[in-house]
Coordinates of C-alpha atoms in Angstrom, one line a residue:
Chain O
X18 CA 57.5 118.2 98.5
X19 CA 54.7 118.4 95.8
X20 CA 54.2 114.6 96.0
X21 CA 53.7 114.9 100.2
X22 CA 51.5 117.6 99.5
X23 CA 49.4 115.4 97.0
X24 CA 49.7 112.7 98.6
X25 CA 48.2 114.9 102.1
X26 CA 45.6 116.5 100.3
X27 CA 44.2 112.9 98.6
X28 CA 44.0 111.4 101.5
X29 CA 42.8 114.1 103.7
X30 CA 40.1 114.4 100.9
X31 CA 39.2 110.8 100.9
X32 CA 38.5 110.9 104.9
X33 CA 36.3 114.3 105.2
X34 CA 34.9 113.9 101.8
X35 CA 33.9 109.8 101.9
X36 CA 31.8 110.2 105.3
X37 CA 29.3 107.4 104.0
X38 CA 32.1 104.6 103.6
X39 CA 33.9 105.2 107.1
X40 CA 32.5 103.3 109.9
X41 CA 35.7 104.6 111.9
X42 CA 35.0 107.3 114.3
X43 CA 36.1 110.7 113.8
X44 CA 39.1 110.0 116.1
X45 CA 39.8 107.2 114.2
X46 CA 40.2 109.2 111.1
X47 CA 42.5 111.6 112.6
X48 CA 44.9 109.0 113.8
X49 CA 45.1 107.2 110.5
X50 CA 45.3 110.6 108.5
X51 CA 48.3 111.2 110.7
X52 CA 50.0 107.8 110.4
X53 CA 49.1 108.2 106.4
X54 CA 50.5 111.9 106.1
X55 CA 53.7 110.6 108.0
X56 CA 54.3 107.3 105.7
X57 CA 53.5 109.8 102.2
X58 CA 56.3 112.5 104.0
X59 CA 58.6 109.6 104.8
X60 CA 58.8 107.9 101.5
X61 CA 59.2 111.0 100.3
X62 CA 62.2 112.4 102.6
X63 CA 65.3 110.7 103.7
X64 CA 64.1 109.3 107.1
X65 CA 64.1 105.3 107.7
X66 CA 60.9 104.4 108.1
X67 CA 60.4 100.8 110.0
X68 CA 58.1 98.1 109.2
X69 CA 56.3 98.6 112.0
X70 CA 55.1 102.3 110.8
X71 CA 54.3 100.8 107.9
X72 CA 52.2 98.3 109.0
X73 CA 50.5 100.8 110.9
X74 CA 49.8 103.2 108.1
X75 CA 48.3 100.8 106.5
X76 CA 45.6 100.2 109.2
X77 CA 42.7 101.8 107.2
X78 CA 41.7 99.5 104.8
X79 CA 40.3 102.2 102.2
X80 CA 43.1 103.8 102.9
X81 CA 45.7 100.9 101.7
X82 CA 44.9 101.4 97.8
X83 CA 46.4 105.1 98.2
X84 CA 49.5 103.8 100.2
X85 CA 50.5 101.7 97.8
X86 CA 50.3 103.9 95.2
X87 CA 52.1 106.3 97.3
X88 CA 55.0 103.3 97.4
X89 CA 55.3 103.8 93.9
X90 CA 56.8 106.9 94.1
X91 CA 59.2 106.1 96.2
X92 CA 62.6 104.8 94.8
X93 CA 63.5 102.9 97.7
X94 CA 60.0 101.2 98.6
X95 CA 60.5 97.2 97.9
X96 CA 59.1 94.0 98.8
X97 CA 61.8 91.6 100.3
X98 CA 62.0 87.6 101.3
X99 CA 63.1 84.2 100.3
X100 CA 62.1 82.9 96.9
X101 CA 61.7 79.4 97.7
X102 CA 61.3 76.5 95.3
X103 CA 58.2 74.6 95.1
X104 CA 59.9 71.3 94.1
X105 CA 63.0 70.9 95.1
X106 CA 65.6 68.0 93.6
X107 CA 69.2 67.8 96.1
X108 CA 70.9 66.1 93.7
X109 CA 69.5 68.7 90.3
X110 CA 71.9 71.5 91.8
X111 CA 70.0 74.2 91.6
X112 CA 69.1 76.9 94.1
X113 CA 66.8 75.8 97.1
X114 CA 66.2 79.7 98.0
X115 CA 67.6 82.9 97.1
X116 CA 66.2 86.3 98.2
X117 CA 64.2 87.9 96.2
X118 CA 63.3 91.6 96.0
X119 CA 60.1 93.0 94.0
X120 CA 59.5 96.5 93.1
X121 CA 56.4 98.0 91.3
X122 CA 57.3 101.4 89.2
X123 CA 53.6 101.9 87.6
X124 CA 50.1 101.1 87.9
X125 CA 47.8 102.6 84.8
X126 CA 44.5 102.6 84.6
X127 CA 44.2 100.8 88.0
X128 CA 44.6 98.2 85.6
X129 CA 48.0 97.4 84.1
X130 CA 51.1 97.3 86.6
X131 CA 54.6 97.5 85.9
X132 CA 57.5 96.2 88.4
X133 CA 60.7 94.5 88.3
X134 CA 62.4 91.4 90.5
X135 CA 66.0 91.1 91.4
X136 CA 67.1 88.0 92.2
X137 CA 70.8 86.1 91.9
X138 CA 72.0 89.1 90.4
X139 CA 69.9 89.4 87.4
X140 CA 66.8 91.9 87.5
X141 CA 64.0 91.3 85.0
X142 CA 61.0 93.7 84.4
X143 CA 57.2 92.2 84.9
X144 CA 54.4 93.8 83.7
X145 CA 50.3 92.8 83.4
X146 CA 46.9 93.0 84.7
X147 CA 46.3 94.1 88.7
X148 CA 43.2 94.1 90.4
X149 CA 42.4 96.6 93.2
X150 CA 40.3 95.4 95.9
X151 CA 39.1 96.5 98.9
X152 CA 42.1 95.8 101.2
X153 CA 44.1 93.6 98.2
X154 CA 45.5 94.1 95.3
X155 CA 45.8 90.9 93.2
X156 CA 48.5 90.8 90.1
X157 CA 49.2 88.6 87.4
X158 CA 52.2 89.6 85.4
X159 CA 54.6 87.7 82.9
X160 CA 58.3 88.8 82.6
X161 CA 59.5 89.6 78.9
X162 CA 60.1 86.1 77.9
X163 CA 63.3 86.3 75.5
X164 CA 65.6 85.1 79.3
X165 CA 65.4 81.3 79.3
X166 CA 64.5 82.1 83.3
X167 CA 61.5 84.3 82.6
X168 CA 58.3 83.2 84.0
X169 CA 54.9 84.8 85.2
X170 CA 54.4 86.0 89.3
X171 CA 51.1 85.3 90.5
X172 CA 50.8 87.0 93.7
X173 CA 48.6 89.1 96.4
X174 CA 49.6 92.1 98.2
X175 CA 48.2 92.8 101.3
X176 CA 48.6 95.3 104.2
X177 CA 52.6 95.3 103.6
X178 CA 52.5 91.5 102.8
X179 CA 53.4 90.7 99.1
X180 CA 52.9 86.8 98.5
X181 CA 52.2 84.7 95.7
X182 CA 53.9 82.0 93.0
X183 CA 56.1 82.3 90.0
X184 CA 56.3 79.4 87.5
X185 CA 59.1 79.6 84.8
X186 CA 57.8 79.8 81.1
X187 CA 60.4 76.7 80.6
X188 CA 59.0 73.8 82.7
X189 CA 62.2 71.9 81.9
X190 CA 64.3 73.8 84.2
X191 CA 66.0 72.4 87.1
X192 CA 63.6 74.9 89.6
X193 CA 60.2 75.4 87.8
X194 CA 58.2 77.2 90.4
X195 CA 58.8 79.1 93.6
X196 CA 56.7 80.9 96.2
X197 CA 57.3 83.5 98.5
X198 CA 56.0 85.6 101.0
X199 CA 57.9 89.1 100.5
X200 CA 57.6 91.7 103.5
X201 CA 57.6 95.8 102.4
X202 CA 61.2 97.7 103.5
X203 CA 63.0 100.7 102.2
X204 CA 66.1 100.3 101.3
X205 CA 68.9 102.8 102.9
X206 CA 72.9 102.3 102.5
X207 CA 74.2 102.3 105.8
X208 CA 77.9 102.5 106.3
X209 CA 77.6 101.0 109.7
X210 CA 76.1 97.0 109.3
X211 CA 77.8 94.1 109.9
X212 CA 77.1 90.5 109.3
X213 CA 77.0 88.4 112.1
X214 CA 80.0 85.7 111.3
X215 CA 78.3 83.1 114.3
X216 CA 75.6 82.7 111.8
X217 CA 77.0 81.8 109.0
X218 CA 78.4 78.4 108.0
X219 CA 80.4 78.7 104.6
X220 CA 80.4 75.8 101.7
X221 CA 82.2 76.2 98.7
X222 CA 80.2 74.9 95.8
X223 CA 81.0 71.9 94.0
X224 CA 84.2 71.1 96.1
X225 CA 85.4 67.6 97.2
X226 CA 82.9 65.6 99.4
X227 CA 79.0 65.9 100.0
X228 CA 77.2 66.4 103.3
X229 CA 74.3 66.9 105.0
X230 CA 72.9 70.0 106.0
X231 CA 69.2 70.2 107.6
X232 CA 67.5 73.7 107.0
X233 CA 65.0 75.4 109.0
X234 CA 62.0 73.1 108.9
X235 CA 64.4 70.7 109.9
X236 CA 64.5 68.6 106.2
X237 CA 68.0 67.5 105.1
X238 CA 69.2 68.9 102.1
X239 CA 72.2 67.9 100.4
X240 CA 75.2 70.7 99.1
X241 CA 78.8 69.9 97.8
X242 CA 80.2 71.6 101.0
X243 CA 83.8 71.9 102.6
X244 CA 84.0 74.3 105.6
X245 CA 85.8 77.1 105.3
X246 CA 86.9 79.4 108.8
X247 CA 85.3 82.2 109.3
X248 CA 86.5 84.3 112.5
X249 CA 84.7 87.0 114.3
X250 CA 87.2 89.4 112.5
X251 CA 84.3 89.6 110.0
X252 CA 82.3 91.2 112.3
X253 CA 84.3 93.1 113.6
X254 CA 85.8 95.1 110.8
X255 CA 84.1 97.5 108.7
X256 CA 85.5 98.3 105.6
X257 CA 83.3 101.5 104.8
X258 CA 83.8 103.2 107.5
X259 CA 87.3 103.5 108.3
X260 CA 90.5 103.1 105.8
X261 CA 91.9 99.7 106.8
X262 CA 95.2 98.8 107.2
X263 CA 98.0 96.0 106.9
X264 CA 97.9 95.2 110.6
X265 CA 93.7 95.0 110.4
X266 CA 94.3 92.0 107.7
X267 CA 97.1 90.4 107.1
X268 CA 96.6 87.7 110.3
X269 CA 93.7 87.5 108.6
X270 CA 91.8 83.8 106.8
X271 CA 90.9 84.0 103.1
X272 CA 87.0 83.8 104.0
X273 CA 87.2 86.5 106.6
X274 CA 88.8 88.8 103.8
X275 CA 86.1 88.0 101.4
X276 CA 83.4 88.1 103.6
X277 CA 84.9 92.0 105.0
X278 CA 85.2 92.9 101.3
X279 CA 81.6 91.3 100.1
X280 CA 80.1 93.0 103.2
X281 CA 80.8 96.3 101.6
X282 CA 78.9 95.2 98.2
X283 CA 76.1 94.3 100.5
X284 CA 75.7 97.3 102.2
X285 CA 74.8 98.8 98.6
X286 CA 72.6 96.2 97.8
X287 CA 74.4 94.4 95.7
X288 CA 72.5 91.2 94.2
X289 CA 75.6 88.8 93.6
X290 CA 76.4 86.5 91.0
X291 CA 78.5 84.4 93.1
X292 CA 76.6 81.6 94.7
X293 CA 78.7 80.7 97.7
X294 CA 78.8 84.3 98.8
X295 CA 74.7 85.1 97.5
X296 CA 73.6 82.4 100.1
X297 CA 75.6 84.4 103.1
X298 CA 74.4 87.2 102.4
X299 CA 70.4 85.7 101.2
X300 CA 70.6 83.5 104.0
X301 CA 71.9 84.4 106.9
X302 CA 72.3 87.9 107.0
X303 CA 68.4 90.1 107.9
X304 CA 69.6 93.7 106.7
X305 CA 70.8 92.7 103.5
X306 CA 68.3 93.7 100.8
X307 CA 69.6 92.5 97.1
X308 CA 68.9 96.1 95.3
X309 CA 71.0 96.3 92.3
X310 CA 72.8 94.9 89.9
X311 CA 75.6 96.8 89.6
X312 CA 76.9 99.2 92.6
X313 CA 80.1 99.9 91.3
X314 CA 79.1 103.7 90.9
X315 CA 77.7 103.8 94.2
X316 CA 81.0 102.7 96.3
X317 CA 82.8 105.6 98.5
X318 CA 86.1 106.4 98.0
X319 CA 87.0 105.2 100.9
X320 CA 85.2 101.7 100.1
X321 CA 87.5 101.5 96.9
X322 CA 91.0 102.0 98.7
X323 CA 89.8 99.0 100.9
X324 CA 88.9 97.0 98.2
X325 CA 92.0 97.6 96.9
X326 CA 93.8 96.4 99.8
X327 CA 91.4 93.3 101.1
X328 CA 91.7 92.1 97.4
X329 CA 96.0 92.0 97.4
X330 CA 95.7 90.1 100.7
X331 CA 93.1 87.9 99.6
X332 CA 95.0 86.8 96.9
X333 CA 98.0 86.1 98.1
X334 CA 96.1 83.7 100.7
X335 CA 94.4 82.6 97.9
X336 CA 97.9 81.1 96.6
X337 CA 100.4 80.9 99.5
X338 CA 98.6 80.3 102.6
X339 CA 99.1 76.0 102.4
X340 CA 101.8 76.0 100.0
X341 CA 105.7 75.6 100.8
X342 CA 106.8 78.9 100.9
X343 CA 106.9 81.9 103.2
Chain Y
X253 CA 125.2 49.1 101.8
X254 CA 123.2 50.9 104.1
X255 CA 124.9 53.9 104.9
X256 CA 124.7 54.2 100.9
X257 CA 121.0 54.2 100.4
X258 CA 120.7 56.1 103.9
X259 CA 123.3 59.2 101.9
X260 CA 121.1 58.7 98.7
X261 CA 117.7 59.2 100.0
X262 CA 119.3 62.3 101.9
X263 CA 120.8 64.0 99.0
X264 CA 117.3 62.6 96.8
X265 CA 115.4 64.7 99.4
X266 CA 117.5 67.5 99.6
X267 CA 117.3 67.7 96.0
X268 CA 113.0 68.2 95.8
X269 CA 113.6 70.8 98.4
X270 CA 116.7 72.5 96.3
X271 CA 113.9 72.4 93.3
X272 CA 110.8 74.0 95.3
X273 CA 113.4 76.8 96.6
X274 CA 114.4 77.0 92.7
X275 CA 110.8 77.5 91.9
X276 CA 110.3 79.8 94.3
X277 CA 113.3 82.0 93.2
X278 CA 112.5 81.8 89.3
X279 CA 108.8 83.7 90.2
X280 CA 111.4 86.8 90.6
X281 CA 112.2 86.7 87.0
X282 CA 111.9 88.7 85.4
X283 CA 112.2 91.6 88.2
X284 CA 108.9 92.8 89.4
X285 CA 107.9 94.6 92.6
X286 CA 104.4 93.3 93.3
X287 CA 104.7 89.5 92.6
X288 CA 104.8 86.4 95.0
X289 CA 106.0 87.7 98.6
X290 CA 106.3 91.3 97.6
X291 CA 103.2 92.0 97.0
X292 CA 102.6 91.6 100.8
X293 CA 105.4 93.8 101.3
X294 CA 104.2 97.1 98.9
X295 CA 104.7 99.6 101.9
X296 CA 108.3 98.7 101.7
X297 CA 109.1 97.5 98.0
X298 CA 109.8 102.3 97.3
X299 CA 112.3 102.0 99.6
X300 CA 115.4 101.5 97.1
X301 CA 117.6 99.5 100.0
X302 CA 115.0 96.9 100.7
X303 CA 114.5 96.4 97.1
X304 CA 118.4 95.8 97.0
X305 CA 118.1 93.6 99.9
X306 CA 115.4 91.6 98.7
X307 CA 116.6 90.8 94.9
X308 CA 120.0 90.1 96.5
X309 CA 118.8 87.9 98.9
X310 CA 116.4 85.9 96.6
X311 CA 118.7 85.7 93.7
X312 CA 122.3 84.8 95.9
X313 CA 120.5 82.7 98.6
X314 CA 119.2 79.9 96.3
X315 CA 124.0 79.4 95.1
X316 CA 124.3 78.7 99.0
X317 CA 122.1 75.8 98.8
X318 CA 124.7 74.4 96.2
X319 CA 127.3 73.9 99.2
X320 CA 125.0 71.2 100.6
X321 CA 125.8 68.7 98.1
X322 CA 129.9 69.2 98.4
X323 CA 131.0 70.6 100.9
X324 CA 130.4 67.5 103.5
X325 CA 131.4 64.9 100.8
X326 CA 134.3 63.3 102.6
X327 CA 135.6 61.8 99.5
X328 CA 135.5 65.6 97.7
X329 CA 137.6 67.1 101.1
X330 CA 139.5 64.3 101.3
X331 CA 140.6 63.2 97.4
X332 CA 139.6 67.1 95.9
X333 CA 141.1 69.6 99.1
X334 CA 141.4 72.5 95.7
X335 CA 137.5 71.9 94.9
X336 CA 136.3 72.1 98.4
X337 CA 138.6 75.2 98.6
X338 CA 136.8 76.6 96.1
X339 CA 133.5 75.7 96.7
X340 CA 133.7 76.5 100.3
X341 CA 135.0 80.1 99.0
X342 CA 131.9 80.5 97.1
X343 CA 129.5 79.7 100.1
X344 CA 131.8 81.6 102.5
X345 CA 131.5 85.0 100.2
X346 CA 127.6 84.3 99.3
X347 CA 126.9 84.3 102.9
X348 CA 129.1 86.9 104.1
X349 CA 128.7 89.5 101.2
X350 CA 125.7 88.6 100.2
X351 CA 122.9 86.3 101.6
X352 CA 123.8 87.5 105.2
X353 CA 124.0 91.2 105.0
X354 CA 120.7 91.3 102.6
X355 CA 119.1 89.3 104.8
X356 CA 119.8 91.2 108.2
X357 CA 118.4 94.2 106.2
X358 CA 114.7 92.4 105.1
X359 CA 114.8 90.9 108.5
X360 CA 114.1 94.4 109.8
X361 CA 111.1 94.7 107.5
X362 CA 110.0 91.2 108.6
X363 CA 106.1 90.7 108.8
X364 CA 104.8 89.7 112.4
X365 CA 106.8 93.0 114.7
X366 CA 109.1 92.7 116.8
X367 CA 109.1 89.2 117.5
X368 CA 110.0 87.8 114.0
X369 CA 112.4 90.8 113.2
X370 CA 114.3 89.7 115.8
X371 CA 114.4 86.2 114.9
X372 CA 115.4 87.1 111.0
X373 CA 118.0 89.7 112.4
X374 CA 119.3 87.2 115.1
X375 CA 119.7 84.5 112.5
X376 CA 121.4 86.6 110.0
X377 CA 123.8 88.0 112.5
X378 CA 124.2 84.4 114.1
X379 CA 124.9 82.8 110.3
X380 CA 127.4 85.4 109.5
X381 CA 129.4 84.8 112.9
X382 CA 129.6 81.3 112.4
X383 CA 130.9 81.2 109.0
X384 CA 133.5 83.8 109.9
X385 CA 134.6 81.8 112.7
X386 CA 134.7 78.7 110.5
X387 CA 137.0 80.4 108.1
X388 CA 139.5 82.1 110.8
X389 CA 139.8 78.2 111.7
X390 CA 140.5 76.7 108.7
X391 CA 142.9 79.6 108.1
X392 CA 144.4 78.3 111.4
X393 CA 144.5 75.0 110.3
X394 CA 142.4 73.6 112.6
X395 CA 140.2 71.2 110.9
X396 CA 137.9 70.0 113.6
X397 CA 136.7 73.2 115.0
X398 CA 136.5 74.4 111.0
X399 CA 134.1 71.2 110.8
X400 CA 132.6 72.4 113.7
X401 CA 131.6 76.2 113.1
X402 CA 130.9 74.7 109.2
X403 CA 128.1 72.4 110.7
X404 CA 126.3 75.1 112.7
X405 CA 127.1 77.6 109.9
X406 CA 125.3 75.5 106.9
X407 CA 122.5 74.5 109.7
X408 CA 121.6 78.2 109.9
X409 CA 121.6 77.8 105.8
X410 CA 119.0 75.4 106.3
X411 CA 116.9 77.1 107.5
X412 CA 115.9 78.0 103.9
X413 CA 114.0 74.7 104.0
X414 CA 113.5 74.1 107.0
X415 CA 111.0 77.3 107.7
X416 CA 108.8 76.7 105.1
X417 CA 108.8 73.0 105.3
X418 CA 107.2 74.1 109.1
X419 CA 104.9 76.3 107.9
X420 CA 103.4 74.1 105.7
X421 CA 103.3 71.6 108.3
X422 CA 102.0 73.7 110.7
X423 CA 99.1 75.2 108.6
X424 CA 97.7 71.4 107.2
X425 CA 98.1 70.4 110.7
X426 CA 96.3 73.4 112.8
X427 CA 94.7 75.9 110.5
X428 CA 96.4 78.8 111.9
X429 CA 96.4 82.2 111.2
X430 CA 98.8 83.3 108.4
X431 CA 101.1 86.0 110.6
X432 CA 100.7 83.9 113.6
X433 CA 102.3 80.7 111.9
X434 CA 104.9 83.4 110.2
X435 CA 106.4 84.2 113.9
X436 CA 106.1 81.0 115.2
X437 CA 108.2 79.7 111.9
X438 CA 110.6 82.4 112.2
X439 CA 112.0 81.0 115.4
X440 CA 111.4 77.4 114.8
X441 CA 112.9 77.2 111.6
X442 CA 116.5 78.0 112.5
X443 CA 116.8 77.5 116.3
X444 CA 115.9 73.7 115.9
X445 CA 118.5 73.2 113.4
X446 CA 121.3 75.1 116.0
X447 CA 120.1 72.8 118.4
X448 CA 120.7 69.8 116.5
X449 CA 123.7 70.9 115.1
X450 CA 125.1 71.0 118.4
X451 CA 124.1 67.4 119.0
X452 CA 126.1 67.0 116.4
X453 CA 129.1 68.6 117.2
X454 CA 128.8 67.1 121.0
X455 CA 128.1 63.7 119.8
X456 CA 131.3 64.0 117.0
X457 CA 133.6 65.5 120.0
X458 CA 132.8 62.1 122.5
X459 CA 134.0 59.9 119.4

């Protein structure tokens, strides 16, 4: 409540107060001072609130440096999209894209910032110089250095865009630089999404034969792949939000049971570790925001009996699904 | 010459399928109730009868396989009548006492419903009958129809192999789903081998 009420109070301030700045019209002012007052109460409360309304809060461009700073405050406030290498070798084996999420915890002095990245299931703190412009932020941070991964971001936030480079302080390394072009969400655990299995094509990593697989811009890039199934049934059953049982997965493939039981992980914002099952969820699925490294405290009761269960039957697919036996 | 390397690639074969079933049984010791199949069966595995069931059907089924290297030696029923007696005395009280009755009882529990309860239940029941009936022969002295009943008795036996050697077939071949293949092996695996074993028995009655 006292950080609404701030935040309300700043901005209506900074409209009635700063006349000689505004060229908006008095209407003007009183549509962005609602649209503000409703983005400071909604970071603030429990409601989702869309892209969309954030974009649109963010109209006023003297208004934007207050926004932001409002984000701050707000736990669940993060910058989301595909870390994309800049040079990419097929054949070096290393990631093309993974999502990326950034969040900033601090800015002092309207000078120093403070953040952290989660990425392929590690999260790494940034820190360094920002520059507050007009309708722009520019900030040039380094991460701590002692992870042979580190590197500096170099990026730009504007209106709810957060773009920019990263180059790794080891330019040895098989992915040296990356860009990306990270759009502003809040993160919510919802029991109800679902991934979409007619989207997603499966490879295992570093299994029997190579193929070709062209991406969005249409380039070929090439992956150790063999195509595993994956059925609708992935879809179609949610394992946090009723208790499953025998019947739901025993007729079930080995990917389908992963993929139900991964889902779950996802929901929470879970950055994996695994690769096969990190690009599913960083590529192909749109809610999935990689939040944490570790949700283990945050799964429901409920999640955890299904766990239980999806992980006996995916193990005994795992061994005696092909083999001679019953 | 040829009827010789024919029998020696049969029993050769029979053999590698004796050893996976001998692998298979062997993950049951020592006694545990969440290993292997069982740990697809944990609804069941408090019940104290299926757990009887089960370890008796796993650890006596794997003896009746043993029948299939002497009992159908002509030379053994012919030149050693006391060790076929023997041996067939063995098989008879395995499947009778044990392997039968233990397996009508998991056949209940069978995964898949209805459909592949029956199937396990019907084979049980059908494997029993057969055996008996193949005793009361022999005890009647007539060898043919002993022969006879034996043939579709130990086909039924078969069935050990023959189910999983399906199922693996079946899954290289079309990718199915895991219950789905279960049912469609739980019929196929024993009603083919009745329904050559009666081929057999027509074809052996014309000569």
């Amino acid at each position: 409540m006292k950080k609404s009420l701030i935040g309300i109070i700043s901005i209506a301030s900074l409209v009635f107060v700063g006349c000689g700045e505004q060229e908006t019209t008095k209407e003007d002012n009183n549509e962005v001072t609602v649209a503000a007052t409703k983005l400071a109460a909604q970071i603030n409360g429990d409601a989702m609130v869309t892209t969309n309304e954030i974009e649109q809060a963010n109209e006023s461009e003297v208004l934007l440096e207050k926004n932001l700073k409002a984000t701050l405050n707000a736990d669940n406030f993060c910058y989301v999209g595909q870390f994309e290498a800049l040079n990419f070798d097929q054949e070096s084996g290393g990631m093309r894209s993974n999502k990326i999420t950034i969040q900033f915890d601090t800015v002092m002095n309207d000078t120093l910032i403070f953040g952290y990245s989660i990425v392929a299931g590690n999260l790494r703190p940034f820190s360094g110089d920002v520059f507050i412009g007009n309708d722009y932020w520019e900030i040039n941070v380094k991460e701590p250095g002692d992870d042979k991964y580190d590197g500096q971001f170099i990026m730009n936030l504007t209106q709810s865009i957060l773009s920019g480079k990263w180059y790794a302080n080891d330019s040895k390394l098989k992915v040296s630089g990356r860009k990306f072009k990270l759009e502003s969400k809040l993160f919510k655990y919802d029991s109800s999404l679902m991934v979409n299995a007619r989207w997603i094509p499966l490879y295992e990593h570093g299994k029997t034969k190579k193929g070709n697989i062209l991406d969005e811009d249409g380039e070929e890039y090439y992956v150790d792949e063999v195509v595993e199934t994956l059925t609708d049934a992935s879809s179609e059953i949610n394992a946090s939000s009723r208790e499953l049982t025998k019947e739901d997965l025993e007729n079930l493939y080995k990917t389908d049971l992963e993929i139900i039981r991964n889902t779950i992980y996802a929901r929470h914002g879970y950055s994996f570790k695994n690769r096969k099952i990190r690009n599913v969820f960083d590529q192909y699925v749109d809610w999935y925001i990689p939040f944490s490294i570790d949700v283990s405290g945050e799964l429901t009761d409920l999640e955890v009996k299904n766990i239980t269960l999806i992980k006996r039957y995916e193990k005994h697919a795992d061994t005696y699904y092909d083999n001679f036996g019953r | 010459m040829i009827k010789n390397i024919v029998y020696f690639i049969i029993v050769l074969v029979y053999s590698f399928f004796c050893y996976l079933l001998f692998k298979i049984t062997i993950q049951y010791i020592p006694i545990d109730t969440d290993v292997a199949f069982l740990s697809i069966k944990q609804d069941y595995v408090s019940l104290v009868h299926y757990r009887l069931a089960f370890f008796l059907h796993v650890f006596s089924s794997i003896f009746v396989l043993l029948a299939g290297y002497t009992q159908f030696s002509r030379y053994i029923y012919t030149k050693k009548p006391n060790f076929h007696r023997k041996m067939g005395w063995f098989y008879v009280l395995l499947t009778l006492c044990l392997a039968g009755p233990s397996g009508f009882i998991i056949g209940i529990y069978a995964n898949g419903g209805l459909t592949s309860q029956i199937a396990f239940c019907l084979l049980a029941i059908l494997w029993m009958f057969f055996t008996f009936k193949a005793v009361q022969s022999i005890q009647s002295k007539d060898i043919i129809k002993h022969k006879e009943w034996m043939i579709r008795s130990f086909s039924l036996a078969l069935s050990a192999i023959t189910l999983r050697a399906w199922k693996y077939i079946i899954i290289a071949v079309f990718h199915t789903r895991p219950i789905d293949t279960y049912i469609i092996v739980a019929w196929l695996g024993w009603v083919l081998n009745l329904l050559i074993a009666e081929f057999i028995i027509y074809r052996n009655r014309k000569t």
